Coordinates of C-alpha atoms in Angstrom, one line a residue:
X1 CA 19.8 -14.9 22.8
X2 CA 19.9 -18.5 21.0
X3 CA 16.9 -20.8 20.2
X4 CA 18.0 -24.6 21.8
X5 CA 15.3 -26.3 20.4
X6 CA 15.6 -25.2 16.5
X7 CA 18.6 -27.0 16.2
X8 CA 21.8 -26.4 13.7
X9 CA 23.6 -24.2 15.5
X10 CA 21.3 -20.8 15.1
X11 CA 21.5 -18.0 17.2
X12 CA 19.9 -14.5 17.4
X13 CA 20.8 -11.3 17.8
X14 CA 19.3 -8.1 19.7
X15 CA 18.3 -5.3 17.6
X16 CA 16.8 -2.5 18.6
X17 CA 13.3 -0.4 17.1
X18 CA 15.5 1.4 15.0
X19 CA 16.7 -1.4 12.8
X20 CA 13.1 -2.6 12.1
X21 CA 12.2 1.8 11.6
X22 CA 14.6 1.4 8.7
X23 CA 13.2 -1.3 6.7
X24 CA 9.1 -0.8 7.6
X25 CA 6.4 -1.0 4.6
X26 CA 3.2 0.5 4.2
X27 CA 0.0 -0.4 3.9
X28 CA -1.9 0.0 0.7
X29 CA -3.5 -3.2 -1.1
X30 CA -6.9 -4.6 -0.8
X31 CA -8.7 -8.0 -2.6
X32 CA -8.7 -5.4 -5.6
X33 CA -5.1 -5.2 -5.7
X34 CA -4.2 -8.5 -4.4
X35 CA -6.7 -9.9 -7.1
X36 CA -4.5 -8.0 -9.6
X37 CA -1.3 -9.3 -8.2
X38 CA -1.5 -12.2 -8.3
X39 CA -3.0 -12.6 -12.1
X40 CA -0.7 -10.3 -13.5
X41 CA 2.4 -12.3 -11.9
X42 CA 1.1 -15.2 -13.7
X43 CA -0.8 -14.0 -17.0
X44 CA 2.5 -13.5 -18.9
X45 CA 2.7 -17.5 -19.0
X46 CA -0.4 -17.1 -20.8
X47 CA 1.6 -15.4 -23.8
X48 CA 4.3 -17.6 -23.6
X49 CA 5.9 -20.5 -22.5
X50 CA 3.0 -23.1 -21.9
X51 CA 3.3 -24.5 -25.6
X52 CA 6.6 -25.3 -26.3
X53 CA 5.9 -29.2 -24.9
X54 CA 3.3 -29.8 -27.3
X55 CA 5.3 -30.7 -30.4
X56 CA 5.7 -34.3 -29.1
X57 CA 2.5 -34.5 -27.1
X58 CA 0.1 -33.0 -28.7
X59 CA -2.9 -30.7 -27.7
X60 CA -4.8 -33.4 -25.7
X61 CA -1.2 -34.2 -23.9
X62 CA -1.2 -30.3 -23.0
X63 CA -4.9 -30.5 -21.8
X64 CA -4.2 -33.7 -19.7
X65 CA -0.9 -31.8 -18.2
X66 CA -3.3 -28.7 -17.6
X67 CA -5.8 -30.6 -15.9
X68 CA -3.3 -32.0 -13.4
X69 CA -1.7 -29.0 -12.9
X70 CA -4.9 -27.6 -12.1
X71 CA -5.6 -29.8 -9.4
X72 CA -2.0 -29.3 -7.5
X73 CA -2.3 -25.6 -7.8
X74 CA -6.0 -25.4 -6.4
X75 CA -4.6 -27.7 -3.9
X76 CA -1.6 -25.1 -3.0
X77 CA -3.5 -22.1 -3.3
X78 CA -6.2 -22.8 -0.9
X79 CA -3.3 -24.1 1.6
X80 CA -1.3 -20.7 1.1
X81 CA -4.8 -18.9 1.7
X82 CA -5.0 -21.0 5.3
X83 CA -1.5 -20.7 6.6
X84 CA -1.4 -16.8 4.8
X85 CA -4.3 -15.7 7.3
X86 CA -2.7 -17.3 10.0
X87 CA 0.4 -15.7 9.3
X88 CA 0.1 -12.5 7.9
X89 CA 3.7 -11.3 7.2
X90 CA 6.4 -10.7 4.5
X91 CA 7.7 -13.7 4.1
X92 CA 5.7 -15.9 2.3
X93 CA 6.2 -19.6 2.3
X94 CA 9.8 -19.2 4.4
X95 CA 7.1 -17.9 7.1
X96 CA 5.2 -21.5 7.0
X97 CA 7.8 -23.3 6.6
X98 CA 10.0 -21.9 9.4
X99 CA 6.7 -22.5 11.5
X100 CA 6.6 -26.0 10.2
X101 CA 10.3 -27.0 10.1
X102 CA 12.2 -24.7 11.5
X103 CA 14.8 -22.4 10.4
X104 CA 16.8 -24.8 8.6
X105 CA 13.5 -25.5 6.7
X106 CA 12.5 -22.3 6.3
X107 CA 15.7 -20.8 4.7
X108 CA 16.1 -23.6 2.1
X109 CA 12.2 -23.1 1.1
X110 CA 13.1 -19.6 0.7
X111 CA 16.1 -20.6 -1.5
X112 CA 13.7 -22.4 -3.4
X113 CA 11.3 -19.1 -4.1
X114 CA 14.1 -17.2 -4.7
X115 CA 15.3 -19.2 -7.6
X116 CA 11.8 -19.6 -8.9
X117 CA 10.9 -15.8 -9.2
X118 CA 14.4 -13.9 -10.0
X119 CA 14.8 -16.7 -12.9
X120 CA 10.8 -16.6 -13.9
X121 CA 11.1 -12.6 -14.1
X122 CA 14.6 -13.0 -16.2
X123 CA 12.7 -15.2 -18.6
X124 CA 9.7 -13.2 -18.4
X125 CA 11.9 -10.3 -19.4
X126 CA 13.3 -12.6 -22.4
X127 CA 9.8 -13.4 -23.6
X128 CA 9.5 -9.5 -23.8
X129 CA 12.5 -8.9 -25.7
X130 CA 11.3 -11.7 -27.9
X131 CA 8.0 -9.5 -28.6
X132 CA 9.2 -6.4 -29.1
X133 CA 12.0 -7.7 -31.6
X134 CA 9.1 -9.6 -33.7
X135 CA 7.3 -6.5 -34.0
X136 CA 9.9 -3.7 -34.5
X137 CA 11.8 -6.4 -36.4
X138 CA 15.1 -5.4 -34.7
X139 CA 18.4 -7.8 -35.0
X140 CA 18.9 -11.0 -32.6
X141 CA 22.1 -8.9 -31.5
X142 CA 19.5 -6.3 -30.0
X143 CA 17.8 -8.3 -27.7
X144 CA 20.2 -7.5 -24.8
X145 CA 19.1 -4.2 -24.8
X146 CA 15.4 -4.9 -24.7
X147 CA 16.4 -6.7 -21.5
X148 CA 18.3 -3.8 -19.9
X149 CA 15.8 -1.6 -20.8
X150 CA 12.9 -3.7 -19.2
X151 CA 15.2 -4.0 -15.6
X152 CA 15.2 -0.2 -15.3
X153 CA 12.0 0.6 -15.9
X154 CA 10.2 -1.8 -13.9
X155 CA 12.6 -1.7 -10.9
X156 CA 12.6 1.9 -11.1
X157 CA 8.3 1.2 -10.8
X158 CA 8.3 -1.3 -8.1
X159 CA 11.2 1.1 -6.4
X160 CA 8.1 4.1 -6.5
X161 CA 5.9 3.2 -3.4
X162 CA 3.8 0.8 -3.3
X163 CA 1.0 2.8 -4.2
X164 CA 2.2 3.5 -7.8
X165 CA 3.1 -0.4 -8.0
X166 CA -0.2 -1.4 -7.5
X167 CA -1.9 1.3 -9.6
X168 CA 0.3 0.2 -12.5
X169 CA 0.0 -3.6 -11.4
X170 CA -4.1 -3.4 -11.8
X171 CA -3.7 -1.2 -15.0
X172 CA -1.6 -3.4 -17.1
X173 CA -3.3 -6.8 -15.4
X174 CA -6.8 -5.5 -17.1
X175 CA -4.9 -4.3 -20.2
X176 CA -3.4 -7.8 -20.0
X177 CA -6.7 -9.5 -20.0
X178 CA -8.3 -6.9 -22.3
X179 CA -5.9 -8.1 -24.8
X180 CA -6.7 -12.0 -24.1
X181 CA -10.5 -11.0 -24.7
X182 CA -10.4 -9.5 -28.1
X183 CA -7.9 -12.8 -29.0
X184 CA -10.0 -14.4 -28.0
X185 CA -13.2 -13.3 -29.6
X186 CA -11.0 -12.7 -32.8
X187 CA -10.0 -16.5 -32.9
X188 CA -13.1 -17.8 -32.5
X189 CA -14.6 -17.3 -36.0
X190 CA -11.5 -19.0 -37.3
X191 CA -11.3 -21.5 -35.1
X192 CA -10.9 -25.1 -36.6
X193 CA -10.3 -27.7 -33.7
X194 CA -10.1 -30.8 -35.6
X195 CA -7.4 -29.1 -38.5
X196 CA -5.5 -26.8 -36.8
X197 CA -5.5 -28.4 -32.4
X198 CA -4.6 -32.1 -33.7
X199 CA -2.1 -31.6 -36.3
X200 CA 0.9 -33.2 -34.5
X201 CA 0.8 -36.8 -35.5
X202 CA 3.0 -39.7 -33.4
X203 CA 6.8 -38.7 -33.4
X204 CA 6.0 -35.2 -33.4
X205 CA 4.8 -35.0 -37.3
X206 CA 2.8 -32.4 -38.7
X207 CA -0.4 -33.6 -40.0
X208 CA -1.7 -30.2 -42.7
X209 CA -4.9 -31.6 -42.6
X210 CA -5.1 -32.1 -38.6
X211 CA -7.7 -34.9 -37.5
X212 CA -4.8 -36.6 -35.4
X213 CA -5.1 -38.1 -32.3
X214 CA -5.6 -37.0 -29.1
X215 CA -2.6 -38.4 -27.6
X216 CA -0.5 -38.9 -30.2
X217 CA 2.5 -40.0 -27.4
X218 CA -0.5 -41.5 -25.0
X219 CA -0.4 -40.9 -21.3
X220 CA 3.6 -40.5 -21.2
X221 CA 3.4 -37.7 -23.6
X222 CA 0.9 -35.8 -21.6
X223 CA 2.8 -36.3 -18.5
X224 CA 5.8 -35.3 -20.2
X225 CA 4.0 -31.6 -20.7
X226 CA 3.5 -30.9 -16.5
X227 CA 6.3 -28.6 -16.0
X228 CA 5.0 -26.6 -19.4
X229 CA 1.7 -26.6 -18.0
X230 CA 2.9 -24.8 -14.9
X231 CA 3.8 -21.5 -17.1
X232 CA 0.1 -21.0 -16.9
X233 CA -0.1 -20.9 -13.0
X234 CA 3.3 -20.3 -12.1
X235 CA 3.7 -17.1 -9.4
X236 CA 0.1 -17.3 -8.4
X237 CA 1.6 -18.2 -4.9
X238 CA 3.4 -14.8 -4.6
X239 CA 0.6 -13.1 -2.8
X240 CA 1.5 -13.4 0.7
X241 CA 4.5 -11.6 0.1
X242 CA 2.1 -8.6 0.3
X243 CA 1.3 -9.3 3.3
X244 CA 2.4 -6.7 5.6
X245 CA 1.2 -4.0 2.4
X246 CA -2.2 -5.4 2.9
X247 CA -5.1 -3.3 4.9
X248 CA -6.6 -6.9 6.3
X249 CA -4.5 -9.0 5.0
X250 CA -6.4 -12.4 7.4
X251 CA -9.7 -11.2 5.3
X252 CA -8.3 -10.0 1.7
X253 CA -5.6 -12.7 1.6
X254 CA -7.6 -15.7 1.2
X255 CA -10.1 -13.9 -1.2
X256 CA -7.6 -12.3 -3.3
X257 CA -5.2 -15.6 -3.6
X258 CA -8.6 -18.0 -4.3
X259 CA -10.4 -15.0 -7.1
X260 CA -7.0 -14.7 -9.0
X261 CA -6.5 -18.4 -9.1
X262 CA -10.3 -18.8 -10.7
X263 CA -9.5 -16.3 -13.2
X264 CA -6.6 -17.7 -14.3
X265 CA -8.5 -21.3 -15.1
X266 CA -10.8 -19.9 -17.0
X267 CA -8.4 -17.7 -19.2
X268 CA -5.5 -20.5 -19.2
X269 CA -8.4 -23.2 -20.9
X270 CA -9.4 -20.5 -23.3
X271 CA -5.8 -19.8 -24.3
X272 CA -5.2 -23.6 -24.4
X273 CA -8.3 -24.1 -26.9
X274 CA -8.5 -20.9 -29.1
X275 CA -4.2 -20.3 -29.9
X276 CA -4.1 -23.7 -31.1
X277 CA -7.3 -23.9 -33.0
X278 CA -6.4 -20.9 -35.9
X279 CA -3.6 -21.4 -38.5
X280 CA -1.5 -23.0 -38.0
X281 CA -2.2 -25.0 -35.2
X282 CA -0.3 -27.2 -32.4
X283 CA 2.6 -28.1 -34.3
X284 CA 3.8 -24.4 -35.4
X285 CA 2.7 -23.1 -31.9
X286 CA 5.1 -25.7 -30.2
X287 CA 7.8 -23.8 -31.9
X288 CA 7.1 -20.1 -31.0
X289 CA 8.5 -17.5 -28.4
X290 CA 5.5 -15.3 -29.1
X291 CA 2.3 -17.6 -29.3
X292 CA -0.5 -14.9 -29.1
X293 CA 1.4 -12.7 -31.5
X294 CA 1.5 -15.6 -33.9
X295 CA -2.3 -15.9 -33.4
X296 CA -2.7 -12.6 -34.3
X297 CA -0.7 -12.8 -37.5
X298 CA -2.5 -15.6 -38.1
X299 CA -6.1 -13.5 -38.0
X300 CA -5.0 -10.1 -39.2
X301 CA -2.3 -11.0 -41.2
X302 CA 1.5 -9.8 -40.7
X303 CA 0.2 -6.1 -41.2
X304 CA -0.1 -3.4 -39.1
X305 CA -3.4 -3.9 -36.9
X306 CA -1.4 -7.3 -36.0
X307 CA 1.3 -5.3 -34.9
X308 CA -0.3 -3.0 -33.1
X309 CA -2.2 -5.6 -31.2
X310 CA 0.7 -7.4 -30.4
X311 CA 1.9 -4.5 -28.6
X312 CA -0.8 -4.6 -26.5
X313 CA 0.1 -8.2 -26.3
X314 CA 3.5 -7.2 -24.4
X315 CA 0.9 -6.2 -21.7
X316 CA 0.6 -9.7 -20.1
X317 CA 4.2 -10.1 -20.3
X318 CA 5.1 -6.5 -18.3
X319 CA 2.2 -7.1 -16.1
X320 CA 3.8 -10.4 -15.3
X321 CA 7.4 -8.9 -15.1
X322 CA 6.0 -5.9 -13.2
X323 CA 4.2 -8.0 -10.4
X324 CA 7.2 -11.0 -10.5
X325 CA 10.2 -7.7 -9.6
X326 CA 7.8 -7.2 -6.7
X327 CA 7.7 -10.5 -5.4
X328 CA 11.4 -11.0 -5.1
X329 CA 11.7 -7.6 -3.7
X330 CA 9.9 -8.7 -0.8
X331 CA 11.0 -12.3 -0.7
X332 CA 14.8 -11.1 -0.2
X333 CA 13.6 -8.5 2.1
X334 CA 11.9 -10.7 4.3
X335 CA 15.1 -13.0 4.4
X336 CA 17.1 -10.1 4.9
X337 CA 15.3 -9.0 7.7
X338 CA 15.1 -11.8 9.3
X339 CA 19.1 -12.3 8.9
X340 CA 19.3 -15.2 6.5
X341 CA 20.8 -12.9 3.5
X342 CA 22.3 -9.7 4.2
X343 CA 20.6 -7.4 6.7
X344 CA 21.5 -4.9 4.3
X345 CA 19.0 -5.8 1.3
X346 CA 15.8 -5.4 3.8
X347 CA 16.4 -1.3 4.1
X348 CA 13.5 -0.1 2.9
X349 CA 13.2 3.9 1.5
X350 CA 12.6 6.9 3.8
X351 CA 9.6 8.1 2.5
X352 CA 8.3 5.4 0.1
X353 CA 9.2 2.1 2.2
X354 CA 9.8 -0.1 -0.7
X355 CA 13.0 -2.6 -0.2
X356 CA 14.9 -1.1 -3.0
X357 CA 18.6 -2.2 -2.1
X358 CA 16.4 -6.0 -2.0
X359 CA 14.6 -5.5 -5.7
X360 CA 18.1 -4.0 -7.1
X361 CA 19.8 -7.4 -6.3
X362 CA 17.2 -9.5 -7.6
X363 CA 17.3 -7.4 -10.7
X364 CA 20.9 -7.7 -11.2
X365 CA 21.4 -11.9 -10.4
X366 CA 18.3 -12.3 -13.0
X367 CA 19.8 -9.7 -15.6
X368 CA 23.0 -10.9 -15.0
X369 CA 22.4 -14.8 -15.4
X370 CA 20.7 -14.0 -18.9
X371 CA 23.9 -12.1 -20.3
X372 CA 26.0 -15.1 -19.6
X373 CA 24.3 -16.9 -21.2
X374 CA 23.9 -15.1 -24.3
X375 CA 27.1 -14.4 -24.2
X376 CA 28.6 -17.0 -23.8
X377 CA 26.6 -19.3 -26.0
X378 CA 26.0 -16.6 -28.9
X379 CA 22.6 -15.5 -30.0
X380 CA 21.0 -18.7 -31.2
X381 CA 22.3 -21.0 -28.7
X382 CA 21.5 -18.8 -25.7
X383 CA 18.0 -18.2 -27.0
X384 CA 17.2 -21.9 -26.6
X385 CA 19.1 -21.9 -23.2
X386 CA 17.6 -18.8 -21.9
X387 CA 14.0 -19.9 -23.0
X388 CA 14.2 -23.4 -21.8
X389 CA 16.9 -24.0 -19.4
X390 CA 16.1 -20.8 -17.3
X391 CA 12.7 -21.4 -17.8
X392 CA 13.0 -24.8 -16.3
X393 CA 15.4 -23.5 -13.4
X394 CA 12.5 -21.6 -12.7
X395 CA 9.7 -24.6 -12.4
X396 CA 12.2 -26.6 -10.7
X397 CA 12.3 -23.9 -7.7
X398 CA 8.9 -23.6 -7.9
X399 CA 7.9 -27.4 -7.5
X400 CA 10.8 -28.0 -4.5
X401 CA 9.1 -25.0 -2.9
X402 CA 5.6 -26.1 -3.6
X403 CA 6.8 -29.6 -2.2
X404 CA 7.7 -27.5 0.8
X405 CA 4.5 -25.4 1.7
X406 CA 2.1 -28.7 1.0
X407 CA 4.1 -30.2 3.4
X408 CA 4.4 -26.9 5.7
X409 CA 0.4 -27.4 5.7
X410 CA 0.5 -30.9 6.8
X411 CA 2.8 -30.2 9.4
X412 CA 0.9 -26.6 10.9
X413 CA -2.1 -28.9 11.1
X414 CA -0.7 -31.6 13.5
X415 CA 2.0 -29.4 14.9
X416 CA -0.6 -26.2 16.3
X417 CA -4.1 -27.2 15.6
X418 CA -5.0 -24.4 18.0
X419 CA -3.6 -22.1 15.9
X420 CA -5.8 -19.2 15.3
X421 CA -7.0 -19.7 11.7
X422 CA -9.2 -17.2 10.6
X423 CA -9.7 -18.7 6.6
X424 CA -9.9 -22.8 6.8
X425 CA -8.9 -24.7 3.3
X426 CA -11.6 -26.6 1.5
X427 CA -9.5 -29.1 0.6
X428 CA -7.6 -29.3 3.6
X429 CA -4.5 -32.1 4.4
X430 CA -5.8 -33.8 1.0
X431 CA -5.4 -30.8 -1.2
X432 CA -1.8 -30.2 0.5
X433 CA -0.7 -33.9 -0.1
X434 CA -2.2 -33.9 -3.9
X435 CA -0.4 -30.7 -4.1
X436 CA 3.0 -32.5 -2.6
X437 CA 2.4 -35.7 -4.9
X438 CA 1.5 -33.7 -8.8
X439 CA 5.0 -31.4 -7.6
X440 CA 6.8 -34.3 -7.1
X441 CA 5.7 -36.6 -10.5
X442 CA 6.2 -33.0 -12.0
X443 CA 9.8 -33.2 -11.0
X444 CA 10.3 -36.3 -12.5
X445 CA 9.0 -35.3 -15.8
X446 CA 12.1 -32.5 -15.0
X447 CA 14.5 -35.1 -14.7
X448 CA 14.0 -37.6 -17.6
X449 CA 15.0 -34.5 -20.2
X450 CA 18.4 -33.5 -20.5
X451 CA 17.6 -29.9 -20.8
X452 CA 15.2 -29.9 -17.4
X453 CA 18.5 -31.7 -16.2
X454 CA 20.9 -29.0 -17.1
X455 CA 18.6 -26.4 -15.2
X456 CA 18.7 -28.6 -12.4
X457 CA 22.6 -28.1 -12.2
X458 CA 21.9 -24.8 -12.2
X459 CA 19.4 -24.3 -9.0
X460 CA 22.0 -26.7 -7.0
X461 CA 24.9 -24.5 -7.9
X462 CA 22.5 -21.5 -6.3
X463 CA 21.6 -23.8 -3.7
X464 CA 24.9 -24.5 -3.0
X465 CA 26.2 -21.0 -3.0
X466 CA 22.8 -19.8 -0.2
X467 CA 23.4 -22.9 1.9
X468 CA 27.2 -22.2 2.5
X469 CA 26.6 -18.2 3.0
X470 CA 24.2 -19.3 5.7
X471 CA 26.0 -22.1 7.7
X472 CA 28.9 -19.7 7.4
X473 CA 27.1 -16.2 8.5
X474 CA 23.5 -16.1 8.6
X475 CA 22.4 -18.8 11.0
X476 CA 25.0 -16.6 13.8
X477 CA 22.8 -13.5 12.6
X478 CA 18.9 -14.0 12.9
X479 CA 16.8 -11.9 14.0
X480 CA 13.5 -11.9 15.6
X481 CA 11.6 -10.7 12.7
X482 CA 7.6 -11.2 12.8
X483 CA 8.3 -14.9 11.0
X484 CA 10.5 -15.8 13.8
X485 CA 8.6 -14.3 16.3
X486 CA 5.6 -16.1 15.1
X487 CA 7.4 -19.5 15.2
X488 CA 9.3 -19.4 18.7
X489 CA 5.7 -18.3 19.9
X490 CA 4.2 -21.4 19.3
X491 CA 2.4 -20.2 16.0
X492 CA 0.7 -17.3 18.2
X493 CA 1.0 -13.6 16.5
X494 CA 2.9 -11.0 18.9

C-alpha cells in the first residue's frame, strides 16, 4: 500500500506478525533506570571534553556558554518528555519528526542522531583510551587497542538483555557520580577561584597569579565556547529510545528524562567551578584529555591514590560509552524496522531481544572512523582530529537534530492539538523555539572555526551517503512500524 499524502515517492510494504516476532524488545526499565540512562549517557562529558574552549575564553566565557546551553537543553528536554509520552516507541526523535514532517523529515532527523551518538560514543571511547594510557602510562601507539578493547566489551554488554544493560548502566552511573563527589569534596579545600579559575589573560595568556578577567575575549569568547558547553548535556535526549523497554513509559518517561536532566545541572556547575579552581587552573585545564584525572594529580599528587582514583574516574566515561552503544542500538533498530536502513539491523535476539546485528554496526562505523584517522594522520595528528573534529561531528548532529525535534514540538502542537498528551511541557512552544534559536547560534559558533568546519564535511559526506541509500531503496521499503503507524493515524496510538 502507498501513503499519497507524505509525498517523495514513498511506498510501503506488507509484512506479516512474523517479521515484527523477530525483532520484538522487552520490557524492563522504570524512572530508576531511565534516571540512570540518561545521566550516564551524558556524565562522561563531565570528565572530558567541556574544557578544551576555555583557553581563549576563559572560565566566565565557559560559565556564560553553560548557562545558555542550559536554557536550550531544559527547553528540549521538557519538549522530548511531551512528545515522548505521546509517542511512546523506539524511535526517538525520527518518531516526532516523522509525526511532524513526514517521512522525509523524519529519516534526515534520524540521520542527524545517528551521526551524533555513533561519533559521541567513538570519542567517548577515545577519552577512555586517553585515561587508561595516563594511568598505566602505556605508548601513544597503544591507544588503538584500548579502543578495540572498549567496543567488545560493551557491545558484548548492551548485546546481554536488557536486564544486565540496565543493572550495569545504574551501577557504573552511581560509581560515576560517587567518583564526582569525593572530587569534589577533595577539591574544595584547595580550591582558589581568583588564582587558579581566571588565569587565562586576553589572547589566551596564562596569568600564574590568576586575578584575570572574567571575560577575557568578552561576549564573543563566551559564545565561541557553546558547542564545548554541550559536552556537559550532550545524549541527555537518548531516553525515548527506551521506550518500548519501558514498563509505563507515558508516566516514567517524562520523570526519568526531567530528574536526569536536574542532576546533571547541578553536577555539570560543580565540575565547571571546582576542576578549574585547584592547580593549575583554566589555562592547563583547556589543554587536557583527562580533566578530573589532572584534578586529582593536582590534590594527591602523581602517586598512587591519584591513580587509583582515576580509575574510578574511567567510570563516567564507560558509564557514558555503556548507555551511548545502547542508544544507537536502538536508534538504527527503529530505522531498520521501519525500513529506512536495512531491515536486517532491527533483528533482535531469540531469547534476549536486544538489536544485536543494529549495535554491531554502529560499533564498527564508530570504531572504524577512529582508525582512519589515526592511521592515516599518525598518532599526534589523529589525537587532535579524533578529539576535536569527531567530537564536533558529534555536536553538529546533535544541534541539526535538536533544531529538528524543537521544531517537531511546534509543529505536533498546531498540527494535532487533540493529540492525547498525557505529560504537558512547562515551557511549552517558547521552550521549543529557545531550544531551535541557542541550536542554531550554537551552529554558527561551529562554523566560524576551521576545525568545527572540517567536521562539518564530515556529517555531509554521512548525510550524503544515508540520503542516497534511501531515495535509492528505503523510501520503496517502509514499513508500518509503530512510528508510522502513529503518524498515518493522525498522531492516534494503534
Amino acid at each position: 500500500m502507498s501513503e499519497p499524502s507524505a509525498g517523495g515517492g514513498v511506498s510501503y510494504e506488507k509484512v506479516d506478525a512474523a517479521y515484527f516476532d523477530k525483532r520484538g524488545l522487552k520490557r524492563y526499565a522504570g524512572v530508576f533506570s531511565l534516571w540512570a540512562l540518561g545521566v550516564g549517557a551524558v556524565i562522561s562529558g563531565q570528565f572530558s571534553g567541556w574544557n578544551l574552549g576555555m583557553g581563549v575564553g576563559g572560565w566566565g566565557g565557559m560559565l556564560v556558554a553553560t548557562l545558555i546551553i542550559t536554557v536550550m537543553y531544559l527547553g528540549l528536554t521538557f519538549s522530548i518528555a511531551e512528545m515522548a509520552a505521546a509517542q511512546p516507541h523506539t524511535g526517538g526523535a525520527y518518531s516526532f519528526a516523522r509525526a511532524a514532517m513526514g517521512p522525509w523529515g523524519g529519516f534526515i532527523t534520524g540521520l542527524c542522531e545517528n551521526v551524533e551518538y555513533v561519533l559521541t560514543a567513538a570519542v567517548v571511547c577515545f577519552f577512555i583510551g586517553s585515561y587508561l594510557g595516563g594511568i598505566f602510562e602505556t605508548p601513544p601507539w597503544a591507544q588503538p587497542l584500548y579502543w578495540v578493547g572498549a567496543y567488545i566489551v560493551f557491545v558484548g554488554l548492551n548485546a546481554g538483555g536488557v536486564a544486565m544493560s540496565f543493572r550495569f548502566t545504574v551501577f557504573v552511573t552511581l560509581l560515576a557520580l560517587a567518583c564526582l563527589v569525593v572530587f569534589w569534596i577533595s577539591a574544595l579545600p584547595h580550591a582558589d577561584f581568583m588564582r587558579y579559575a581566571l588565569n587565562v589573560g586576553p589572547g589566551g595568556t596564562e596569568l600564574p597569579e590568576g586575578h584575570g578577567p572574567f571575560l577575557p575575549a568578552g561576549i564573543g569568547g563566551a559564545l565561541a565556547q557553546l558547542p564545548f558547553a554541550v559536552w556537559l548535556f550532550l545524549a541527555i535526549e537518548q531516553l525515548p529510545l527506551a521506550a518500548e523497554e519501558s514498563h509505563t513509559p507515558a508516566r516514567d518517561l517524562p520523570k526519568g528524562i526531567i530528574l536526569g536532566m536536574l542532576t546533571l545541572i547541578v553536577s555539570a556547575l560543580l565540575v565547571l567551578w571546582l576542576n578549574s579552581s585547584i592547580p593549575a587552573g583554566t589555562f592547563a585545564l583547556s589543554k587536557s584529555g583527562e580533566p578530573i584525572l589532572d584534578g586529582f594529580r593536582a590534590i594527591y599528587g602523581g602517586g598512587a591514590l591519584a591513580k587509583v582514583l582515576a580509575a574510578v574516574a574511567v567510570a563516567g566515561l564507560i558509564a557514558s560509552f555503556h548507555a551511548i552503544i545502547f542508544a544507537y542500538g536502538r536508534q538504527i533498530y527503529s530505522l531498520s524496522r521501519a525500513g529506512y536502513f536495512p531491515r536486517a539491523l532491527s533483528v533482535t535476539h531469540g531469547e534476549r531481544k536486544t538489536p544485536e546485528l543494529a549495535l554491531i554496526a554502529g560499533s564498527l562505523a564508530g570504531l572504524l572512523v577512529m582508525l582512519v584517522v589515526w592511521f592515516s594522520l599518525g598518532a599526534e595528528k589523529g589525537t587532535a582530529a579524533i578529539g576535536g573534529t569527531l567530537l564536533n561531528m558529534a555536536v553538529f548532529g546533535a544541534m541539526l537534530s535538536y533544531v529538528a525535534q524543537g521544531a517537531s514540538f511546534i509543529l505536533l502542537r498546531r498540527k494535532f492539538p487533540d493529540m492525547e498528551r498525557p505529560y504537558k511541557s512547562r515551557f511549552g512552544v517558547t521552550g521549543a523555539a529557545l531550544t531551535v534559536i541557542i541550536s542554531l547560534v550554537t551552529i554558527v559558533y561551529q562554523l566560524k572555526d576551521p576545525i568545527y568546519r572540517t567536521g562539518v564535511i564530515g556529517v555531509a559526506i554521512w548525510f550524503a551517503i544515508g540520503i542516497a541509500y534511501f531515495a535509492a531503496v528505503g523510501r520503496k521499503k517502509l514499513v508500518l512500524s509503530p512510528e508510522e503507524a502513529f503518524a498515518l493515524n493522525g498522531g492516534k496510538n494503534a
